[in-house]
Amino acid sequence: TLSAKAIESGITLEISKASGAGGHVVTDPLRLKQILLNLIGNAIKFTHNGKVSVWLEKRETVVREGRAVELKFRIQDTGIGLKPEEAQRLFVPFAQADTSVRRKYGGTGLGLVISKQLAKSLGGDLILKSSTPGVGSTFEVTIRAPVATPEQLKALGLEAKNSPNARASKTDEPNAAGTLEGKSILVVDDVKDNRTLIERYLRSTGIKIEMASGGQEALDLAQSAHWDAILMDIQMPNMDGLETTSRLRKLGYQKPIIALTAHAMREELDRCIRAGCDKTMTKPVAKKDLIAQLESALLK
């Protein structure tokens, strides 16, 4: 997901894991993805030369309910680093290293605070392990999760890696090549990396894709061309996705609008539907889920 962003920044993104760090655990994959996307995304954003390294370790632990593991993700960068006084403010809501950081890089300073809260809710924590100005920073996020039981794996159509009944299977990635051939969609997102990722996801489907970097551009394009569906980012500056969707409906656009939002709360999803969206998807969006949603919306 973040490789395009790293390439665009001219740095290397390395991801590796310790021996024996595989297997299945039971946790909230959406929240874990949000934590990692925020941490790795920040590391890339604040690194101008060198690389960002992500390392996974697993440690067995014992809990009253049964077997569990502690997963530790170490995110190390060769970026701008932090002074000691800046590091102390890092997990304070709406605080950043200094005002020049917000002017240059954007953001509210809430990402790390929320990520820390999410990590704690998953039985772990998020800490700044080390940071040196001009050298880089190292963050560590841990979560604790029970090991999946054979019954849970079977219910999901999975089997233990070393099970005698285990067999090789192909990935469940969708093979949508040709099924959406000739359809056209408008992708509205203010972040270029997100637009690029969706384009990559849909490259094999035959869909014609047009991009818009904001709400006003989406309104202009939607009035001048026919689109079978619109993928609408909700969190955008100036004119957000809710206002853009509402205006599109008032202008007479009646085709499906699928909301893409970073917030999974029921209230946020309900707001999307009230604004005129037909469906909602929570970021980060998986390729197979996105294609399935488009097939559902366009192949009725």
PDB file of C-alpha atoms in Angstrom, residues 2-13 40-52 78-79 105 192-193 200:
ATOM      1  CA  LEU A   2       2.784   2.418   0.867  1.00  0.00           C
ATOM      2  CA  SER A   3       5.367   1.302  -1.673  1.00  0.00           C
ATOM      3  CA  ALA A   4       4.206   3.886  -4.240  1.00  0.00           C
ATOM      4  CA  LYS A   5       4.566   6.636  -1.659  1.00  0.00           C
ATOM      5  CA  ALA A   6       8.109   5.490  -0.807  1.00  0.00           C
ATOM      6  CA  ILE A   7       9.116   5.307  -4.465  1.00  0.00           C
ATOM      7  CA  GLU A   8       7.728   8.779  -5.083  1.00  0.00           C
ATOM      8  CA  SER A   9       9.778  10.071  -2.124  1.00  0.00           C
ATOM      9  CA  GLY A  10      12.920   8.415  -3.483  1.00  0.00           C
ATOM     10  CA  ILE A  11      13.492   6.183  -0.465  1.00  0.00           C
ATOM     11  CA  THR A  12      13.547   2.440   0.182  1.00  0.00           C
ATOM     12  CA  LEU A  13      10.818   0.627   2.125  1.00  0.00           C
ATOM     13  CA  ILE A  40       4.884   3.720   8.304  1.00  0.00           C
ATOM     14  CA  GLY A  41       3.224   6.588   6.425  1.00  0.00           C
ATOM     15  CA  ASN A  42       4.677   9.068   8.923  1.00  0.00           C
ATOM     16  CA  ALA A  43       8.120   7.498   8.632  1.00  0.00           C
ATOM     17  CA  ILE A  44       8.031   7.893   4.850  1.00  0.00           C
ATOM     18  CA  LYS A  45       6.687  11.446   5.081  1.00  0.00           C
ATOM     19  CA  PHE A  46       9.490  12.599   7.383  1.00  0.00           C
ATOM     20  CA  THR A  47      12.287  10.764   5.532  1.00  0.00           C
ATOM     21  CA  HIS A  48      13.917  12.487   2.559  1.00  0.00           C
ATOM     22  CA  ASN A  49      16.935  10.231   2.076  1.00  0.00           C
ATOM     23  CA  GLY A  50      17.723   6.640   2.996  1.00  0.00           C
ATOM     24  CA  LYS A  51      15.094   4.117   4.001  1.00  0.00           C
ATOM     25  CA  VAL A  52      12.244   3.044   6.234  1.00  0.00           C
ATOM     26  CA  THR A  78      16.501   7.745   8.546  1.00  0.00           C
ATOM     27  CA  GLY A  79      14.383  10.883   8.668  1.00  0.00           C
ATOM     28  CA  TYR A 105       3.979  18.407   6.336  1.00  0.00           C
ATOM     29  CA  LYS A 192      -2.280  11.181  -4.816  1.00  0.00           C
ATOM     30  CA  ASP A 193      -1.001   7.920  -3.278  1.00  0.00           C
ATOM     31  CA  ARG A 200      -3.380  -0.240  -9.533  1.00  0.00           C
TER      32      ARG A 200
END
